[in-house]
XYZ file of C-alpha atoms in Angstrom:
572
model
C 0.000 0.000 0.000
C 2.797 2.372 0.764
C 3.045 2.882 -2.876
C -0.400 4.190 -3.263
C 0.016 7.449 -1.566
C -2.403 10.548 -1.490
C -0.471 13.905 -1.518
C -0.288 17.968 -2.768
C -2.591 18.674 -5.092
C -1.140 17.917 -9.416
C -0.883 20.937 -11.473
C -2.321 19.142 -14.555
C -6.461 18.907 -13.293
C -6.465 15.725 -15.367
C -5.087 13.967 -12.494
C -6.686 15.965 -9.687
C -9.016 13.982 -7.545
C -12.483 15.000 -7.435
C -14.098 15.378 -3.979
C -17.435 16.367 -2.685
C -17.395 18.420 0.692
C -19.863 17.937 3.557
C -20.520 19.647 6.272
C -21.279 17.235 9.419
C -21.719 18.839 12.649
C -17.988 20.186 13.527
C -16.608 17.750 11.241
C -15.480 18.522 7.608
C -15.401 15.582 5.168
C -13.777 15.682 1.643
C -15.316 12.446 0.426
C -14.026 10.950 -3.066
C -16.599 10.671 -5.961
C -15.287 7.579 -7.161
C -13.387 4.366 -5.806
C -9.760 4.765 -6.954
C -8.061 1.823 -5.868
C -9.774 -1.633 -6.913
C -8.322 -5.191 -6.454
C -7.390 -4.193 -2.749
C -8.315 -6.207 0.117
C -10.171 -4.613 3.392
C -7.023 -6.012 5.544
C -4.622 -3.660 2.645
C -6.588 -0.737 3.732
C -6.381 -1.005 7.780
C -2.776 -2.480 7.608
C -1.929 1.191 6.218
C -4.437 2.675 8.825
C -6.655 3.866 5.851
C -10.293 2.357 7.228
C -10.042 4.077 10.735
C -7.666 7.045 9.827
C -4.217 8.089 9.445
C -2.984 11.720 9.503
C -1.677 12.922 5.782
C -0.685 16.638 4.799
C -2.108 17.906 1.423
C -1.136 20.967 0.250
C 0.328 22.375 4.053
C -3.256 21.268 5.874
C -3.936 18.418 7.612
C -6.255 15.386 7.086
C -7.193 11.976 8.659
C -7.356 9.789 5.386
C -10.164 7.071 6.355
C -13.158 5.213 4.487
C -16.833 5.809 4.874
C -18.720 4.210 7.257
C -21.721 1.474 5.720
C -23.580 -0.222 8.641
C -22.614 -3.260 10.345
C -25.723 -5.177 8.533
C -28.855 -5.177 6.509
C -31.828 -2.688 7.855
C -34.214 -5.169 7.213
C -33.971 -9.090 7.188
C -32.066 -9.836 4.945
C -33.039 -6.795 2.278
C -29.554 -5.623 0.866
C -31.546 -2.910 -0.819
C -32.932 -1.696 1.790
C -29.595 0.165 3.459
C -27.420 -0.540 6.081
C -28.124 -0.661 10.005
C -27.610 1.639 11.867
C -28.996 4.481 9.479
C -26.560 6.889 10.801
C -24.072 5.326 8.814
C -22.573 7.868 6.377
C -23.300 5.885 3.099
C -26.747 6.068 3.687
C -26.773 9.413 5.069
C -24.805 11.034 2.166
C -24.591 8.953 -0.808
C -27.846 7.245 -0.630
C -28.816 10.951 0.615
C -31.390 9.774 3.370
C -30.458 12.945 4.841
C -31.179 16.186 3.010
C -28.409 17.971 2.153
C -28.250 20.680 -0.108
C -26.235 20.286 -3.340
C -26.193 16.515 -2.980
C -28.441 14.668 -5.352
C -31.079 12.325 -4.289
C -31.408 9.151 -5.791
C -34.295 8.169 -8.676
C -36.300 4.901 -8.389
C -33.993 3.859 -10.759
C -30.945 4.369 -8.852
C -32.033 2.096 -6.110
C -33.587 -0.510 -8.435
C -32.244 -4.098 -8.041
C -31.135 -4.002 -12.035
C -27.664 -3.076 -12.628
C -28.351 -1.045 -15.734
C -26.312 1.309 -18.333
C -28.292 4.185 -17.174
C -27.010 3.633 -13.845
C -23.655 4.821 -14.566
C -24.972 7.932 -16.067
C -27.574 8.809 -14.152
C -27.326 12.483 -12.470
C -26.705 10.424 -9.361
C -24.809 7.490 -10.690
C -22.218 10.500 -12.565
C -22.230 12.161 -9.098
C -20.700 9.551 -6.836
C -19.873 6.422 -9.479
C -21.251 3.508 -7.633
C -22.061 1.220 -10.255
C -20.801 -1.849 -10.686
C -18.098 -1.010 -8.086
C -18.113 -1.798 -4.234
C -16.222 0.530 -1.934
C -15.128 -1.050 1.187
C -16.963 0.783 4.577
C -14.948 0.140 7.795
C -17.695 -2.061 9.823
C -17.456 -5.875 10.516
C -20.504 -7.641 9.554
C -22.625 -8.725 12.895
C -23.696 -12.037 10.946
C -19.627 -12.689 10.310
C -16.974 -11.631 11.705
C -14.424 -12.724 9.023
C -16.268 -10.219 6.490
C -16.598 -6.461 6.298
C -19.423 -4.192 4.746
C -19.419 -3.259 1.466
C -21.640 -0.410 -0.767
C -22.723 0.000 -3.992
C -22.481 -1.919 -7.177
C -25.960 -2.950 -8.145
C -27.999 -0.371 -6.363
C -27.182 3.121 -4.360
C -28.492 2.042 -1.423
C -26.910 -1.825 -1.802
C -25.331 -3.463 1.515
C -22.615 -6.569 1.608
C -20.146 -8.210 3.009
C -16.877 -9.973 1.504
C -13.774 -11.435 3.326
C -11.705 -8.847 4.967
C -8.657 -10.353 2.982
C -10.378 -10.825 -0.569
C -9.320 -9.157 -3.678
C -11.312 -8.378 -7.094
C -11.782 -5.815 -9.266
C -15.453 -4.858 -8.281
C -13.987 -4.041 -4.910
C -11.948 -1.065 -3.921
C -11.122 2.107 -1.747
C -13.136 5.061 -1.788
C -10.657 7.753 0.450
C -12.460 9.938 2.836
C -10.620 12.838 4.132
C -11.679 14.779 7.399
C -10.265 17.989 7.744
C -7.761 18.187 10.429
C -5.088 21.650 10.371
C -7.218 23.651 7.268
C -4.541 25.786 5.245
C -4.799 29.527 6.095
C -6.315 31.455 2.851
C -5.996 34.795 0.998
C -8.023 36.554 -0.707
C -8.563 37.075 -4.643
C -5.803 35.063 -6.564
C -2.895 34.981 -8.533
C -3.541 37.882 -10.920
C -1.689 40.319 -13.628
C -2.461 43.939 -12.301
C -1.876 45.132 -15.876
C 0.346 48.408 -16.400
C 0.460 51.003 -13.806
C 1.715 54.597 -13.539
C 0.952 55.749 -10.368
C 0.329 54.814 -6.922
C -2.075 52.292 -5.940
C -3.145 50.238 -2.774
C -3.398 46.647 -2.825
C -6.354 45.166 0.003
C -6.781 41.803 1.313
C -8.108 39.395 3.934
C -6.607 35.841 5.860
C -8.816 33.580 7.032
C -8.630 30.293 8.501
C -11.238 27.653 9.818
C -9.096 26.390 12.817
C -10.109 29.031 15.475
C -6.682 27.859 17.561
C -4.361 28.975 14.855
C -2.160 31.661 15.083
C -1.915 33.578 11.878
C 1.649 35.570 10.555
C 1.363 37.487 7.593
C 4.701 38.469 5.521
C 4.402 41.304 2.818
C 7.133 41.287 -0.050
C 7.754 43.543 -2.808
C 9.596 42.307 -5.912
C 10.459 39.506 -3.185
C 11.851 41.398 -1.116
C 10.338 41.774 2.817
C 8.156 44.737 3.852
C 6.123 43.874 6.416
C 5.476 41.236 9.060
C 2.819 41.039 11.724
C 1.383 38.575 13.862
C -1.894 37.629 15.521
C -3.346 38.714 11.880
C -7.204 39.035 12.766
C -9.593 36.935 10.468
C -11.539 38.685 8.172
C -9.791 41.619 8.624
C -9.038 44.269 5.151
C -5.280 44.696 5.336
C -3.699 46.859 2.615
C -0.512 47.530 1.096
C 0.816 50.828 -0.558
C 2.228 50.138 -3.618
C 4.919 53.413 -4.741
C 4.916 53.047 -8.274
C 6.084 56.157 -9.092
C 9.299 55.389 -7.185
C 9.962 52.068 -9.114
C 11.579 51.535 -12.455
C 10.274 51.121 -15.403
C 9.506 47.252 -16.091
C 7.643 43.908 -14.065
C 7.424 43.814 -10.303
C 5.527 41.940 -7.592
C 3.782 42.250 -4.517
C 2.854 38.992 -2.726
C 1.488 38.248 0.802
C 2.074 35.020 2.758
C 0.514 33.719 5.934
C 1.835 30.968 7.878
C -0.693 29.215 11.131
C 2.341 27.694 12.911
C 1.549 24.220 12.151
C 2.809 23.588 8.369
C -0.409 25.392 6.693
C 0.845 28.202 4.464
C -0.791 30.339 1.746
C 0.768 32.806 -0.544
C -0.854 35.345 -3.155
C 1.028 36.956 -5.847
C 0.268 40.537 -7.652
C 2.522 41.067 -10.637
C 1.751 44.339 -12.770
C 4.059 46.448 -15.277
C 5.393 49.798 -14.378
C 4.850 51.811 -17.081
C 5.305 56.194 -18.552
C 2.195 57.282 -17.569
C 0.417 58.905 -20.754
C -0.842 62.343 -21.078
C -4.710 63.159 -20.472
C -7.285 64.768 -22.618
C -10.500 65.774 -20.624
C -13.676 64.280 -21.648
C -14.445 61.309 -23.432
C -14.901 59.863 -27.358
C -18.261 61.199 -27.976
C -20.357 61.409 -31.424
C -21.522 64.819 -31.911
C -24.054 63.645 -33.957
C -25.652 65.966 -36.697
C -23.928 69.315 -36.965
C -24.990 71.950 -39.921
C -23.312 74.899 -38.277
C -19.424 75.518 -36.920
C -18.944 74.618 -32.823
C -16.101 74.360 -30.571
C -15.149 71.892 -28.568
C -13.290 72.758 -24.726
C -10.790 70.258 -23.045
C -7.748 70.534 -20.793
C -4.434 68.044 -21.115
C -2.463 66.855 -18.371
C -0.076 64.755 -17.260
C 0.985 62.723 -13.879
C 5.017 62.519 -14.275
C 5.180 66.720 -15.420
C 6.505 65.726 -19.209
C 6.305 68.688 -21.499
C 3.656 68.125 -23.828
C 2.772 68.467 -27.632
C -1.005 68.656 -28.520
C -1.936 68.671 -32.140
C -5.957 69.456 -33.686
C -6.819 67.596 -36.617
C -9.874 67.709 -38.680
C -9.814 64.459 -40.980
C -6.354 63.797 -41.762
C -5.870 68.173 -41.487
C -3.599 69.730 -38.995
C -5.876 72.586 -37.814
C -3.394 73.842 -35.024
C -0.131 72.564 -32.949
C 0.617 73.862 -29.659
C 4.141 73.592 -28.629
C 4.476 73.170 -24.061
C 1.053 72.893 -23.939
C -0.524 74.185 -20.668
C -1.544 71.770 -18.276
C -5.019 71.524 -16.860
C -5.725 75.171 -18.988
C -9.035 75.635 -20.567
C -8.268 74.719 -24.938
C -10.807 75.502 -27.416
C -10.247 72.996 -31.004
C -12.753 75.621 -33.374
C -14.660 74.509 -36.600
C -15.484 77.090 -38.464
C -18.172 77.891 -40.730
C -16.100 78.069 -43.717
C -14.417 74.447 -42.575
C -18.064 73.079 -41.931
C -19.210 74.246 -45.141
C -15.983 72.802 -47.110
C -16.919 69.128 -45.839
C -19.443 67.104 -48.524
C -22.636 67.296 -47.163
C -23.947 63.721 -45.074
C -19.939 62.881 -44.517
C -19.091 61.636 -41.391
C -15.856 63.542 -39.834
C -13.736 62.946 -37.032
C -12.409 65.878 -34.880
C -9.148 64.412 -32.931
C -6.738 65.806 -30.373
C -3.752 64.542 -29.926
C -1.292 64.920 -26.865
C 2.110 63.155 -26.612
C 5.012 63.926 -23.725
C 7.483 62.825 -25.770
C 8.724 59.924 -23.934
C 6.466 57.219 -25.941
C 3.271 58.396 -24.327
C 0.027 59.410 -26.223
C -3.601 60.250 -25.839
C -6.205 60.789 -28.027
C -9.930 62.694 -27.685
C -11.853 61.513 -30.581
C -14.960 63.345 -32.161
C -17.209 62.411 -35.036
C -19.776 64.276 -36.469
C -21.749 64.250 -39.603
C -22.183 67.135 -41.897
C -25.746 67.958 -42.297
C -28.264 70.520 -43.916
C -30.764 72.112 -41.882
C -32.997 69.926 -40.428
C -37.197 70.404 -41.227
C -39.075 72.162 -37.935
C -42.559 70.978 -36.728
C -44.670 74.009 -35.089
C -45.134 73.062 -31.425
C -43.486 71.440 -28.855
C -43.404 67.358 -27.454
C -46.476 67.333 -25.361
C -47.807 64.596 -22.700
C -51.772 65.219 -23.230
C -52.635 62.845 -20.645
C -55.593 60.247 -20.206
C -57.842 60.578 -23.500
C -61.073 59.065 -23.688
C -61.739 58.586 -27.845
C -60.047 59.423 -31.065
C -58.678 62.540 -31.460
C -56.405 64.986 -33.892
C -53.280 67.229 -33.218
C -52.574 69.649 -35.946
C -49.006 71.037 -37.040
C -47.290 73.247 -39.602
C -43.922 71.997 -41.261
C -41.184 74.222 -42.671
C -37.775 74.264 -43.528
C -35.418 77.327 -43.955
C -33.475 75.740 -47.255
C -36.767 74.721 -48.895
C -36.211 70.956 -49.288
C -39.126 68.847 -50.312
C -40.248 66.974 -46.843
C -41.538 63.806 -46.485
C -44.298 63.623 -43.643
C -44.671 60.546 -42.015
C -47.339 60.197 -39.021
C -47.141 56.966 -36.961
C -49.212 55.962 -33.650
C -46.837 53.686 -31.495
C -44.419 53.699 -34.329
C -47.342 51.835 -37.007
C -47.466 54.309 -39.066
C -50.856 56.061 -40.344
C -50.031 58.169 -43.720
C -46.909 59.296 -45.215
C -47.171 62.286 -47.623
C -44.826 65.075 -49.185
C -45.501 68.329 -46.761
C -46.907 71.772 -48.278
C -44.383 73.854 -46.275
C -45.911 76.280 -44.367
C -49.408 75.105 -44.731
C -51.211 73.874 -40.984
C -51.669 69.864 -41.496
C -53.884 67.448 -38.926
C -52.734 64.039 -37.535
C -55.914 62.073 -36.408
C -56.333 59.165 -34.535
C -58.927 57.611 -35.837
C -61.942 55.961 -33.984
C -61.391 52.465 -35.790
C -57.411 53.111 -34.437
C -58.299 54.035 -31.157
C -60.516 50.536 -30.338
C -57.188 48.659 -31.428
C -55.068 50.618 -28.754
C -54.715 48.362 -25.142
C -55.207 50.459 -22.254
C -51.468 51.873 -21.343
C -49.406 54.546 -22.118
C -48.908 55.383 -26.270
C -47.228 58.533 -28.188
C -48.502 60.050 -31.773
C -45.350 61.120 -33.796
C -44.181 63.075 -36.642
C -41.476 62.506 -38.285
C -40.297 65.001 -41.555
C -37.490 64.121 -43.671
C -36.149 66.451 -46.178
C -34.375 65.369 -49.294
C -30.685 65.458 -47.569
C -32.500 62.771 -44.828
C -32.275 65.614 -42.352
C -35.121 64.502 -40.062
C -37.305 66.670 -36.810
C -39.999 64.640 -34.572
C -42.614 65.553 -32.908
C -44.541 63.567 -30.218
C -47.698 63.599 -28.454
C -47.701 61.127 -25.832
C -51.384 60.340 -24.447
C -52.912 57.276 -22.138
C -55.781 54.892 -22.570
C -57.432 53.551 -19.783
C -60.750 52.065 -20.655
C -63.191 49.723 -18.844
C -65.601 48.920 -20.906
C -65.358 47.421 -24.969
C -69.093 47.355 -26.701
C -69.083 46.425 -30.529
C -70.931 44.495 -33.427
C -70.516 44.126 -36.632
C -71.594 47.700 -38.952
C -73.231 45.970 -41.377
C -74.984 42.112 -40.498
C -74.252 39.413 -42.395
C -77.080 38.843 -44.945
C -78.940 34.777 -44.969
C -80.702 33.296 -47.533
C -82.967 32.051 -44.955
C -83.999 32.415 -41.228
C -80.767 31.420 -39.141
C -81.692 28.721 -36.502
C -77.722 27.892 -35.014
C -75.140 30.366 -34.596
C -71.686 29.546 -32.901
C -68.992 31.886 -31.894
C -65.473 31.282 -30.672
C -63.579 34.458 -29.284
C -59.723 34.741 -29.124
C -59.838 37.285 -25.836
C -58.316 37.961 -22.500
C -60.874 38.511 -19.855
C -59.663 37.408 -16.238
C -60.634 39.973 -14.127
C -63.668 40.922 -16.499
C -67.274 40.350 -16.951
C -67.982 39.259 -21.062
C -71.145 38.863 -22.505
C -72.125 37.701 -26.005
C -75.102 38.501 -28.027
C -76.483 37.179 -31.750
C -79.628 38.413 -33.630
C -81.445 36.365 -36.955
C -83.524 39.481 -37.820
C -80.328 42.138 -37.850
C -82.486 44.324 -40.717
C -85.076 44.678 -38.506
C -85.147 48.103 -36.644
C -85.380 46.366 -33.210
C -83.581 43.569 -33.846
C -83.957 40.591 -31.595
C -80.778 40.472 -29.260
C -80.726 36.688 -27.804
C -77.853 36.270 -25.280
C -75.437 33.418 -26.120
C -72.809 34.228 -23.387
C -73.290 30.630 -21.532
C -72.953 28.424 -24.990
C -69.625 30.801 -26.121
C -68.086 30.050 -22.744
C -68.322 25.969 -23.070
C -67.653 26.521 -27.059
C -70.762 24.829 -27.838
C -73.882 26.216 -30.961
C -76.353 28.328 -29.839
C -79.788 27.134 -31.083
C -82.067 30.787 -31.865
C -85.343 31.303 -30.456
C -86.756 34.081 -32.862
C -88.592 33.086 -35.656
C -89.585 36.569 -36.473
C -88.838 39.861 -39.236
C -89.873 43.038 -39.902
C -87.523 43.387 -42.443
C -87.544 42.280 -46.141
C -84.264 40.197 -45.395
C -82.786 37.998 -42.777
C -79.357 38.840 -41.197
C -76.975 37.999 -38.296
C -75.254 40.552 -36.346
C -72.918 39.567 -33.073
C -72.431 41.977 -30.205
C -69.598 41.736 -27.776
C -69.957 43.789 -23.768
C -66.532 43.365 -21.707
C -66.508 45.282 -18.788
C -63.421 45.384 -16.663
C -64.089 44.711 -12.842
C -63.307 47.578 -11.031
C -59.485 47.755 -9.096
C -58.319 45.416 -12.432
C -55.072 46.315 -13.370
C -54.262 43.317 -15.805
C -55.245 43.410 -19.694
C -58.795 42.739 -20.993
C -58.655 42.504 -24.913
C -60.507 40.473 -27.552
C -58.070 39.998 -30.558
C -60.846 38.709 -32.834
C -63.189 35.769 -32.895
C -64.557 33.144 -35.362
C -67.792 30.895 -35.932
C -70.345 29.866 -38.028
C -74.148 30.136 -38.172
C -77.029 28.466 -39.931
């Protein structure tokens, strides 16, 4: 056994050991998900001290390697499915999962079947702790036999044997258990690359450890090189380091922390960044201008951390519009396009607007500015308006111009659908309506009536009128019935609507020409889907017709939606 040893933890994770931690009581148990030795006998395991537990180091903490406990017998009779006695055992308690614990699956019906089956090795639980058709050894001596020791596993998660303390075969092996003895101090964050750096910065970070009698040291290093050194370091405690960039050369350096409990468990963490020249500034940020159709100025300041003499330089395009020579630092600049400049760009080009700064020691910053070179856009008379709660269609009206005399295309929209597009009579007053047959379609809510003009050069103004609907009640039949040959006697109607937290009724006439037609309500048979046999065998009229009438009324305090989206049938 001595060669099959359990130590630090392999850089490559291909060969790292999987292990599922549990919480039990005070105790912490790493248990393995799989059995990793097979074709090792019961009396291999203890003669190593690796059924009852034998102190190992991993990684500077302590463990006591051990296997699982599995019951001494069968629960019940002679039942080997039915778990091992006692039921504190820990197979039963956390593989077979008879205790709840979160983030540990529970078994399916399948999993504790008495069919070893494919599925069983795949199974969410099966993948989790890989007992098929492999036993792990438990560290109890069967009651019934003293020469034999429990096993788990193999055909079923909840299975219970027994084989010969001194038997080997491959279906049989060692599933390690380790039970946290000295835990490892830890450090916060991880290993990282800081990136570059140019001026000072402060590094923060906690210790921790779960062994309350440990004495904690802490060691701070700088390009390995001691700092700092304390002891007593308090547990969740935010400790920081200075780090004086500016006072180190150009190039890589480190800053690392290491804490030590006084009984072999050690951490370390390791910063690394670059010191770098720390650029010049240029206030503000890369911004599109968006449309401009007249010169503008743009104000910034330049500065820089290490006091390099600086070099700015305004560009327009790929045109030098100005170099200034020792800039000032931190100095109101103004970078000025003029009219004439504007005016010289093709009209709908996007431009870029840079500034450059440099401190002549490698560093460089840029302000970038685009902008696109527009005509005057069309103006809309008025202003954006929130009209509030309206009760039924309405109309806003409006007068379009524009100062270069551009044809302008007009397009009116009601929650972006749009209504009419035409070509605008400049100057002339011009009426967007909502119409009736538009307003029924609108859900209750908040909605906006827009107009947008676009001139030939796609300059483009909006205007919006943002209103509310909020109605209760929806009434409506058809405008004109549907005209029968003959006297109706059946009429069936299936509605596509919404109406929880509404009251719906449904109506049908057979005499719709008459003046007073007969209204018969068919509410009940449109609710269970089902035809509607009419009870009016009677006309004024010269013709007979149907007609169908729909009354929703909201129930008052309803927030939700009531709607009807449409509805079919069929009559006869």
């Amino acid at each position: 056994m001595s060669s099959w040893t359990i130590g630090n933890t392999p850089g490559t994770e291909a060969n790292q050991l999987k292990w599922h931690k549990i919480k039990d009581g005070d105790k912490t148990l790493l248990i393995c998900d799989r059995v990793i030795l097979a074709n090792v006998s019961w009396d291999d395991l203890n003669g190593d001290n690796r059924i009852f537990g034998k102190t190992i180091t991993i990684d500077g903490a302590e463990y006591k390697l051990r296997a699982l406990t599995g019951g001494s017998n069968y629960r019940s009779g002679t039942d080997a499915y039915s778990g091992g006695s006692p039921a504190t055992n820990e197979w039963d308690r956390f593989v077979t999962r008879e205790e709840v614990i979160t983030g540990l699956p529970a078994p399916t019906s399948a999993d504790l079947d008495s069919t070893l089956a494919t599925a069983d090795y795949t199974s969410t639980h099966g993948d989790f702790w890989h007992w098929a058709g492999m036993y792990s050894w438990c560290q109890e001596t069967y009651t019934g036999n003293t020469a034999t020791r429990a096993l788990r596993g193999y055909i079923s998660a909840r299975y219970w044997n027994n084989n010969g303390q001194s038997n080997r075969t491959d279906i049989v092996g060692w599933r390690p258990v380790l039970e946290v003895l000295n835990t490892a101090p830890l450090i916060s964050d991880i290993d990282r690359n800081l990136g570059d750096k140019n001026a000072d910065f402060v590094i923060t970070y906690t210790v921790n450890d779960t062994d309350a009698s440990d004495v904690l040291t802490v060691t701070e290093y700088r390009d390995g090189v001691q700092t700092n050194t304390f002891t007593n370091a308090v547990r969740g405690q935010t400790y920081s380091i200075n780090v004086p960039v500016t006072s180190l050369s150009l190039g890589t350096h480190t800053v690392s922390v290491t804490v030590n409990d006084g009984k072999g468990g050690t951490a370390t963490r390791v910063w690394t960044f670059q010191r770098v020249n720390a650029a010049p500034t240029v206030s503000g940020s890369d911004q599109n201008l968006g449309d401009k159709n007249l010169g503008f100025q743009i104000e910034y300041t330049v500065n820089d951390t290490d006091g390099d003499t600086l070099t700015v330089v305004e560009k327009l395009n790929t045109e030098t519009l100005r170099t200034i020579n020792n800039a000032p630092k931190g100095q109101t600049l103004t970078l000025e396009i003029t009219n004439e400049k504007l005016f010289s760009l093709a009209l709908n080009s996007v431009n870029t607007a840079r500034i450059e700064v440099s401190d002549g020691k490698g560093g460089t910053a840029y302000r970038t500015y685009t902008f696109k070179r527009v005509n005057a856009a069309p103006s809309i008379s008025g202003v954006d308006e929130d009209l509030g709660q309206q009760t039924g269609a309405f109309s806003k009206t409006y007068i379009v111009n524009d100062v270069e005399g551009d044809a302008v295309i007009i397009t009116e929209k009601i929650d972006d659908t749009v209504i009419r597009a035409y070509t605008a009579e400049l100057g002339t007053e011009a009426t967007i309506t909502l119409t009736e047959e538009k307003w029924l379609m609108l859900t209750n809510g908040s909605h906006s009536l827009k107009i947008e003009a676009v001139d030939t050069n796609f300059a483009t103004s909006i205007r919006v009128f943002n209103f509310s609907k909020n109605e209760t009640e929806i009434l409506f039949e058809f405008p004109t019935p549907f005209e029968t040959d003959a006297m109706a006697t059946k009429v069936l109607v299936t509605p596509t609507w919404h109406i929880e937290g509404a009251e719906a009724y449904v109506y049908a006439c057979n005499n719709a020409f008459d003046d007073n037609p007969t209204w018969e309500d068919i509410t009940a048979q449109v609710f269970i889907n089902r035809v509607y046999n009419f009870i009016n065998a009677e006309k004024t009229a010269t013709r007979w017709g149907v007609n169908i009438r729909f009354h929703i009324v909201k129930n008052p305090g309803y927030e939700g939606e009531v709607s009807i989206n449409g509805f079919g049938g069929a009559f006869e």
